Short mmCIF file of C-alpha atoms and ligand atoms in Angstrom, two decimals:
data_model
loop_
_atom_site.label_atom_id
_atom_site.label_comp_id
_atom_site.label_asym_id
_atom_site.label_seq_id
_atom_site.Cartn_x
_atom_site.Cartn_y
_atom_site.Cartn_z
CA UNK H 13 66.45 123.59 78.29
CA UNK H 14 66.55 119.84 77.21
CA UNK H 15 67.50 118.87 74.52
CA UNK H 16 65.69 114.71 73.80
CA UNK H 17 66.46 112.74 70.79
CA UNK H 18 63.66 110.20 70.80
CA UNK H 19 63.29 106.94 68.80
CA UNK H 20 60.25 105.20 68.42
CA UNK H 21 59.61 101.67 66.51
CA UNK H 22 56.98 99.96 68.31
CA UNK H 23 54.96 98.94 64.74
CA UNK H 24 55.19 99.97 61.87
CA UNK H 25 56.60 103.12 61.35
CA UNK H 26 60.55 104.30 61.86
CA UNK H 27 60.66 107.58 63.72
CA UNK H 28 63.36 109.82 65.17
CA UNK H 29 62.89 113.03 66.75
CA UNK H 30 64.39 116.07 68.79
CA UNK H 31 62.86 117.52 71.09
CA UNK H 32 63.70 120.73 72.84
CA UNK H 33 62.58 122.31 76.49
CA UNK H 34 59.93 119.14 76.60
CA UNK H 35 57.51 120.87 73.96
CA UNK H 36 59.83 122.22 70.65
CA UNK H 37 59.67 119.74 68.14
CA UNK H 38 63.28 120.32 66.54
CA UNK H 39 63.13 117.78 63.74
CA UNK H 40 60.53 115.07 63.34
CA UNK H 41 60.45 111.66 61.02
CA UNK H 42 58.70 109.29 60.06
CA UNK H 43 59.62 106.82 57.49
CA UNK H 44 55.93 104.74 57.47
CA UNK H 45 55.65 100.67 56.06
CA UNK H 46 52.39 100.92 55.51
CA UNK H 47 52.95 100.31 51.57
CA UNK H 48 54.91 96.96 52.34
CA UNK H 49 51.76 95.76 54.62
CA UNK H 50 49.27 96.80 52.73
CA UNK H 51 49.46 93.73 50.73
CA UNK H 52 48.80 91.53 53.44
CA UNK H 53 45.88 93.33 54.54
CA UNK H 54 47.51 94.03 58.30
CA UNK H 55 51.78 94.17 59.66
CA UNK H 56 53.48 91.15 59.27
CA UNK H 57 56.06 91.45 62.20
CA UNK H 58 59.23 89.71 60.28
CA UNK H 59 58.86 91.82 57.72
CA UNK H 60 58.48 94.81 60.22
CA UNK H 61 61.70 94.47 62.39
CA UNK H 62 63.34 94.07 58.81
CA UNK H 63 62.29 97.50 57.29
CA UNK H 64 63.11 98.94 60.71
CA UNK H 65 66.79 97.61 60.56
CA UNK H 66 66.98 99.05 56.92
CA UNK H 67 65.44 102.73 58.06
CA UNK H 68 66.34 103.32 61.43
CA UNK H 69 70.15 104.73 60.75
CA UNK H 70 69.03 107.35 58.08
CA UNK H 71 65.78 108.09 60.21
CA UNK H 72 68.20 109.51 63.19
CA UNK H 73 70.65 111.10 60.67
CA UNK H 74 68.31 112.60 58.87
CA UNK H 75 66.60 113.92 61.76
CA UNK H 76 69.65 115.35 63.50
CA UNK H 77 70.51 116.75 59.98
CA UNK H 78 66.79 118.48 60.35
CA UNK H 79 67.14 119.94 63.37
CA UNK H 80 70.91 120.79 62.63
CA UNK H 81 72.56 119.13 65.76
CA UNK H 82 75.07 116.54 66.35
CA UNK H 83 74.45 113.98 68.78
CA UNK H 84 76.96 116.34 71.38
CA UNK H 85 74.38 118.32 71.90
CA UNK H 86 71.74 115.76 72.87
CA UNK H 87 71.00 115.84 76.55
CA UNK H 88 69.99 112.56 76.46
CA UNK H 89 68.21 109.19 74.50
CA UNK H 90 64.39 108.70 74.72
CA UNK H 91 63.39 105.38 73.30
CA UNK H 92 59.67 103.31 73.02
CA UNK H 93 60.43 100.44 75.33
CA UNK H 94 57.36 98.44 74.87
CA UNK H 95 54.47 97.93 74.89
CA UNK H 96 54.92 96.84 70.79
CA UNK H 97 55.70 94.04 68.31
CA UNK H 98 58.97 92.15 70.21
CA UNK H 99 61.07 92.51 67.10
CA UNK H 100 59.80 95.85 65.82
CA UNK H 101 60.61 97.42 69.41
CA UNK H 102 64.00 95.91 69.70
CA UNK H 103 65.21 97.52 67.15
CA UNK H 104 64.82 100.84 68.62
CA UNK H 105 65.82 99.99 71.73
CA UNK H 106 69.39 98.90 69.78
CA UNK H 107 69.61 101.79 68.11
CA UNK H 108 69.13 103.92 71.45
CA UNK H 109 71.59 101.92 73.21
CA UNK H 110 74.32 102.07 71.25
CA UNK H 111 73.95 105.85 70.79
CA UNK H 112 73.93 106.22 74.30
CA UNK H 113 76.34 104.16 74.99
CA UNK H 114 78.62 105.64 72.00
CA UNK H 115 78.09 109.35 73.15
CA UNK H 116 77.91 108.11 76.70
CA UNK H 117 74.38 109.60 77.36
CA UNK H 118 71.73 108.95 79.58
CA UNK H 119 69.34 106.08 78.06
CA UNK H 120 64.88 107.02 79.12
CA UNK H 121 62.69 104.22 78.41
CA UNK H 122 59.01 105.16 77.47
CA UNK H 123 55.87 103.70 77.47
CA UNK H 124 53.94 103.83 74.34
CA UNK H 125 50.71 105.06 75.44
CA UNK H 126 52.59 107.92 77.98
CA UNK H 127 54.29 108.86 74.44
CA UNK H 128 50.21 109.27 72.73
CA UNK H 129 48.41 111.34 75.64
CA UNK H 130 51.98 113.40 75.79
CA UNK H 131 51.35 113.95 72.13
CA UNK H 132 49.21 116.89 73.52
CA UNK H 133 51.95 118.79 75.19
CA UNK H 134 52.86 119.55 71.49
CA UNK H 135 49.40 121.73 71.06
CA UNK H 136 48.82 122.60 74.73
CA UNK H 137 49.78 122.61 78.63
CA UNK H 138 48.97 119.59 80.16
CA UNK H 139 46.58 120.54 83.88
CA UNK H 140 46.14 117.90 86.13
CA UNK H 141 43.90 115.44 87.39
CA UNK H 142 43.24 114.76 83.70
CA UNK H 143 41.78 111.82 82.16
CA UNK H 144 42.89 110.64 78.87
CA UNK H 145 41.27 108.26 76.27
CA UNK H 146 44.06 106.23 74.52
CA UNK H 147 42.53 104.78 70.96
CA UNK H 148 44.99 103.04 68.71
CA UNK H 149 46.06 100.00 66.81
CA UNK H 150 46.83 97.88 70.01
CA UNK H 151 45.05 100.09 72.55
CA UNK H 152 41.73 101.06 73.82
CA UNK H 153 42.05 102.78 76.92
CA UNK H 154 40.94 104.88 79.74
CA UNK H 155 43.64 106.42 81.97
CA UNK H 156 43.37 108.83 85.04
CA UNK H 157 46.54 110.79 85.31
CA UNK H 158 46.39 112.52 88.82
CA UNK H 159 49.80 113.97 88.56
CA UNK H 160 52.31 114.49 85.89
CA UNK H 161 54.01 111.03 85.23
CA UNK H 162 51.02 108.91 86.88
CA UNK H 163 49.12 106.62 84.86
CA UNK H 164 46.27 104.97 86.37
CA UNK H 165 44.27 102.51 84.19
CA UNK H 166 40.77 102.83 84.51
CA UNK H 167 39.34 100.67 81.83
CA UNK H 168 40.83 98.40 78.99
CA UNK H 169 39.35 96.52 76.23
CA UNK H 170 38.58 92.76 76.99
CA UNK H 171 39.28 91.78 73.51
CA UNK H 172 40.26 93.99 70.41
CA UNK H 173 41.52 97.19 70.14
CA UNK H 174 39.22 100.11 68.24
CA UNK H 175 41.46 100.31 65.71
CA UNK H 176 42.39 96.69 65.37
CA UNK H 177 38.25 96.67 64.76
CA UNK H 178 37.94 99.52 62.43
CA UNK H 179 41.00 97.94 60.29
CA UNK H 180 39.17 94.06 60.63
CA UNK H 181 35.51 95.60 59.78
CA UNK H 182 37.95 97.80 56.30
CA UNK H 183 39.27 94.13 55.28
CA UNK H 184 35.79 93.29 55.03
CA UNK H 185 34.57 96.01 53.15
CA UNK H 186 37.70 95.72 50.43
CA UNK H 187 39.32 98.45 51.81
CA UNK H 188 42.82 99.27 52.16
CA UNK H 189 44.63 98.62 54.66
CA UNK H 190 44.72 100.03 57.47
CA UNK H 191 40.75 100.34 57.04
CA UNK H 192 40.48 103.31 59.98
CA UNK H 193 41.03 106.21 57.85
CA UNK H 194 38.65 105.09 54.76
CA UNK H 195 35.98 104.02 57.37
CA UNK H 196 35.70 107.08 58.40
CA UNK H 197 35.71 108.47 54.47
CA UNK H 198 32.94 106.14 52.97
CA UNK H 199 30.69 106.99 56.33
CA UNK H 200 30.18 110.54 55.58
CA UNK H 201 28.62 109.30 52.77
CA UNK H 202 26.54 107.10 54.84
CA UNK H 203 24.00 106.50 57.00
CA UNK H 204 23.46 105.05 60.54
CA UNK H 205 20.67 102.80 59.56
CA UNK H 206 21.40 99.18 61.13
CA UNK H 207 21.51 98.25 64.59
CA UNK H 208 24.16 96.25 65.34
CA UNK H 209 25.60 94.53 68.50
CA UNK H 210 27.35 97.12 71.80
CA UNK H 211 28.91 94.12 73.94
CA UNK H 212 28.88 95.18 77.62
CA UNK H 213 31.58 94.24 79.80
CA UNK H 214 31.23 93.27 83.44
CA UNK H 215 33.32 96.44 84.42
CA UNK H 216 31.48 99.45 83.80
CA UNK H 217 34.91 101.34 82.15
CA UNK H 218 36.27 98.55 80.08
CA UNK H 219 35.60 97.89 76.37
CA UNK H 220 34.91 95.30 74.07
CA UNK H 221 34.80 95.70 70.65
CA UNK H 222 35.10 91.82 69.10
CA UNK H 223 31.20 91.18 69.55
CA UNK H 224 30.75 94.25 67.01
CA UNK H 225 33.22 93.23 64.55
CA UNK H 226 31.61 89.94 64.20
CA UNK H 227 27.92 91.64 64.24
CA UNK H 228 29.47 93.28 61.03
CA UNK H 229 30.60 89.87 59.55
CA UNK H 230 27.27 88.19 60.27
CA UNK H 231 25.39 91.83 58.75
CA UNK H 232 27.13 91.27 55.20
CA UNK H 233 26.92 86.94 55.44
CA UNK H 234 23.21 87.58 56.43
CA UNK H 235 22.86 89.80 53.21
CA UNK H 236 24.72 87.42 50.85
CA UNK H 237 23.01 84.14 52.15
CA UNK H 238 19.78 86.39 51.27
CA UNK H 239 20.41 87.93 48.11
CA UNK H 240 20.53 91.33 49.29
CA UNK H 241 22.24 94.36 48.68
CA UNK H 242 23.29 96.95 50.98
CA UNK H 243 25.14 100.04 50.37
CA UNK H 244 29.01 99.87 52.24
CA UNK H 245 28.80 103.35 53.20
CA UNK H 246 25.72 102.84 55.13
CA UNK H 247 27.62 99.62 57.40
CA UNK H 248 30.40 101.99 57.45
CA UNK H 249 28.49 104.67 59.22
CA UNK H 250 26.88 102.50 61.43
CA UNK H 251 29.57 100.84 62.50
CA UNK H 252 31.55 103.67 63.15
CA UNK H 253 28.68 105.12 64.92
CA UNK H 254 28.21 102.62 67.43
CA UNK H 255 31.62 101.99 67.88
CA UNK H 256 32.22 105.34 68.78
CA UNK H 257 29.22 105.51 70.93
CA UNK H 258 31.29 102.68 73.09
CA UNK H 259 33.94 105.10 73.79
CA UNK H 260 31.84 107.90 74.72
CA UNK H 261 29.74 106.12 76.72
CA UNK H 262 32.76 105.31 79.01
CA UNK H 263 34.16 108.59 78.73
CA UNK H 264 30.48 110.54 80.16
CA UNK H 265 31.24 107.94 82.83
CA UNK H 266 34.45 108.40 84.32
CA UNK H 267 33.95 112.56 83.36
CA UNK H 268 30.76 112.21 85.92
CA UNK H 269 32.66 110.67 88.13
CA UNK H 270 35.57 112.55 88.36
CA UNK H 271 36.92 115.63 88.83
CA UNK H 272 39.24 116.38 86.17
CA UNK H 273 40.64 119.44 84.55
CA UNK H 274 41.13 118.12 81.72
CA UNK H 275 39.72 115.31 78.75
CA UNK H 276 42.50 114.16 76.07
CA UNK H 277 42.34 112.14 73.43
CA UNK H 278 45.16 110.02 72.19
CA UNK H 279 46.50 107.24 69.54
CA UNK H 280 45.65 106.34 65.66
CA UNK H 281 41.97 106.07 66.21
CA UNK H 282 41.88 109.51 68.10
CA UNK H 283 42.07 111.35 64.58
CA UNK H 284 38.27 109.76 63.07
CA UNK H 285 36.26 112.67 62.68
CA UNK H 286 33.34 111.16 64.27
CA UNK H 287 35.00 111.08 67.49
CA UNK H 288 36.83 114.13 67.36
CA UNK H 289 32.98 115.86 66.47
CA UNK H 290 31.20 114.11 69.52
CA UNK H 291 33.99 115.02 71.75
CA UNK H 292 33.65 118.70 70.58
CA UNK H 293 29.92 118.83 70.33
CA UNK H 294 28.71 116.16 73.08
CA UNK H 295 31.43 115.81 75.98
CA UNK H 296 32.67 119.42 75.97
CA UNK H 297 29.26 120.81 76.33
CA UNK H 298 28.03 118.51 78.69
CA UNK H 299 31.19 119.09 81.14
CA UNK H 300 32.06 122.75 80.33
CA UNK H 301 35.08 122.96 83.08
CA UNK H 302 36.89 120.02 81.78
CA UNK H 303 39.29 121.16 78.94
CA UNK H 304 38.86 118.53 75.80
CA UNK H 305 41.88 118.24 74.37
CA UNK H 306 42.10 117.14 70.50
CA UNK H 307 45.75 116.34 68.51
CA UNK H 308 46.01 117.65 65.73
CA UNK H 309 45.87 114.61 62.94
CA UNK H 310 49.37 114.42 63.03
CA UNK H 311 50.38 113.93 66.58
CA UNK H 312 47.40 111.08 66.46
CA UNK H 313 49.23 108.28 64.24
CA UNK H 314 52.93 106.96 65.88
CA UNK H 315 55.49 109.18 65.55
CA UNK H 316 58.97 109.83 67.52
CA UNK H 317 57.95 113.46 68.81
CA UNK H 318 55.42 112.08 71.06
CA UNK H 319 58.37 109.83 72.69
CA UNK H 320 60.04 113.04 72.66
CA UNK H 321 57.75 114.99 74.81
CA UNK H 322 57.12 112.14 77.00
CA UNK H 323 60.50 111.41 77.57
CA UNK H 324 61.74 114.44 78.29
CA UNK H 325 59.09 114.50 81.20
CA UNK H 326 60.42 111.45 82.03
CA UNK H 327 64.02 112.27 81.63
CA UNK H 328 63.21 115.47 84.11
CA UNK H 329 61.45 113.26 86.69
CA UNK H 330 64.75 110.94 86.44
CA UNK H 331 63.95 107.84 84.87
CA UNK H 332 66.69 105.83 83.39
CA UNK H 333 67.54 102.41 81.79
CA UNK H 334 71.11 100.77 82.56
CA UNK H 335 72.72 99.40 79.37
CA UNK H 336 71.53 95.99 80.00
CA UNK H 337 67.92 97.08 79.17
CA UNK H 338 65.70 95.57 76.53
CA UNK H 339 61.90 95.82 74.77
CA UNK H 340 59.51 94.86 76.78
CA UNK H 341 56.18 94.30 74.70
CA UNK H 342 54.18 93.63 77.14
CA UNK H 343 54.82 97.07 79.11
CA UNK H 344 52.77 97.92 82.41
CA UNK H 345 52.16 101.71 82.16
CA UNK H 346 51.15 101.82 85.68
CA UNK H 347 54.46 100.01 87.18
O1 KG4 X 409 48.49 104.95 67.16
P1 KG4 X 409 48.61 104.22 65.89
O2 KG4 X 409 49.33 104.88 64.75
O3 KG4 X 409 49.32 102.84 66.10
C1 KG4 X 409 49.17 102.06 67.24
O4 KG4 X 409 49.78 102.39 68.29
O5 KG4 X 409 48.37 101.10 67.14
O6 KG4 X 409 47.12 103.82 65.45
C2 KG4 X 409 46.84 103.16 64.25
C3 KG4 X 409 45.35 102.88 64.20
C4 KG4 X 409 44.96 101.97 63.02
O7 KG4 X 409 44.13 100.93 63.50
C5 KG4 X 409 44.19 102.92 62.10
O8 KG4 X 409 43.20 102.28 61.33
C6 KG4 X 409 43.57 103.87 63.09
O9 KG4 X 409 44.61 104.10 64.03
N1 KG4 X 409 43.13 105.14 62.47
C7 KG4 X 409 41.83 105.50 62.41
C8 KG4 X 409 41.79 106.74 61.70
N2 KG4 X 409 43.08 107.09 61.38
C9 KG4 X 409 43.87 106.09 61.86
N3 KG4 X 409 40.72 104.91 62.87
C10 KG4 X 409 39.54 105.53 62.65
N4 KG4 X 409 39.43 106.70 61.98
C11 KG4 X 409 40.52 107.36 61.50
N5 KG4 X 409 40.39 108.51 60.86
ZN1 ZN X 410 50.53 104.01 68.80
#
């Protein structure tokens, strides 16, 4: 039985976690900046690193504390390598070094996006082919997993990320920041009442989700230039609504194309409740053998655990970094 201590500081939040037998979350924590940022309507990444140098030491000791181990009995270091803000990630990596180094253990690098589609190992066994749908922050993606610890990338965004979009379309609004989570609030209030524009890439599985942002910018110019009102709630909804519609659409694609056991959903954006009700209510019905997989909220939004799981997958398929490793934010999940 493994025992992983994980670190993960790839944006905005400081997390440490232990994981045990690739599944037992031990001790999880997160200390979040999102107060700090808020401010500035989005993560300022000088600011970022800085916070993380301040947290990151109490993060692991209080974790260890949690899950009432020293680091003796840690089988080994799992650490976000990239993809991620340079000086957010190097941090981590630091931190995961020296340990390792200090308590001469072995040192697994992870990819972010392995860490948020292993986030479901925490609720459920993982069957294979699956096909996972990675929505976050910095990521909109479509990956075919044929095997355990094989990522193939099946379709990417062209521009923004979902989230990057939902948090850009909030700013508008006046929301807080980051917009996601209050989007998805105000449009259950709301109504999908205006068309706006579903950019279609050249490749069938890729994304694109500037085009809609700035369909939203033009909506509330449009209104202004006009002298009309509109109610927030109902550009919320439809925003949300056809945004979502983007993902699904490319999901009921690959799904019909391939034979998978299973359908996971993964990242920040994987917790809006329109998504998670389409997925439940649309994919699952429409592909009854494929398993559709939902986090729980809190596996959705970075955290250390997921690095965790991942890493201890990792760390039993025998990847390692040499001490001379360093971020990488620019990651290739497939290499
Ligand atoms: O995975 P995550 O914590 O960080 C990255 O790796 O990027 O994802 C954060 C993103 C933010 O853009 C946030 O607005 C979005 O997830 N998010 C949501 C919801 N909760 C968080 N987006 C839509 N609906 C939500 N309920
Ligand atoms: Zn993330």
């Amino acid at each position: 039985m493994s025992k992983i201590l994980a670190i993960e500081s790839s944006c905005d939040e400081t997390a440490a976690a232990v994981i045990e037998d690739e599944h037992i979350v031990l001790a999880n924590v997160v200390a979040t900046q999102i107060d700090v940022h808020k401010e500035y309507g989005g993560v300022i990444p000088e600011i970022a690193s800085r916070i993380h140098i301040e947290n990151i030491s109490m993060v692991i000791n209080e974790c260890l504390k949690k899950a009432n181990l020293k680091m003796e009995d840690i089988d080994a270091v799992a650490f976000t390598q990239g993809p991620g803000l340079i000086g957010s990630l190097h941090v981590g990596v630091q931190a995961a070094k020296t340990l390792a180094w200090a308590f001469k253990k072995p040192l697994v690098p992870v990819h972010h996006i392995a860490g948020h589609i292993y986030a479901n190992r925490l609720v459920s066994e993982l069957h294979f082919p699956l096909l996972a749908l990675v929505v976050s922050g910095g990521h909109t993606e479509l990956i075919y997993m044929k095997d355990e610890w094989s990522f193939e990338v099946l379709g990417t965004t062209q521009d923004d990320a979902i989230g990057e979009a939902f948090d850009k379309v909030g700013r508008v609004l006046g929301l807080p920041y980051p917009g996601g989570v209050y989007i998805d609030k105000l449009s259950k209030q709301g109504k999908n009442i205006y068309k706006l524009p579903k950019p279609k890439p050249e490749k069938e599985l890729d994304f694109s989700f500037s085009g809609l942002k700035s369909g939203v910018l033009q909506f509330i110019k449009r209104m202004e230039r006009q002298n009309e009102t509109f109610k927030p709630e109902d550009l919320a909804c439809s925003f949300q609504e056809t945004a979502i519609s983007c993902l699904l659409e490319r999901a009921d694609k690959a799904l019909a194309s391939l034979k998978v056991k299973q359908f996971v959903l993964a990242g920040g954006v994987a917790a809006n409740s329109c998504l998670r009700e389409h997925v439940t209510n649309d994919l699952q019905k429409k592909y009854p053998n494929v398993e559709c997989l939902i986090p729980p909220l809190s596996c959705c939004t970075d955290n250390a655990a997921m690095i965790g799981v991942a890493g201890s997958v990792a760390y039993r398929h025998g990847v390692r970094a040499g001490f001379d490793v360093s971020a990488d934010p620019g990651m290739d999940l497939e290499s």
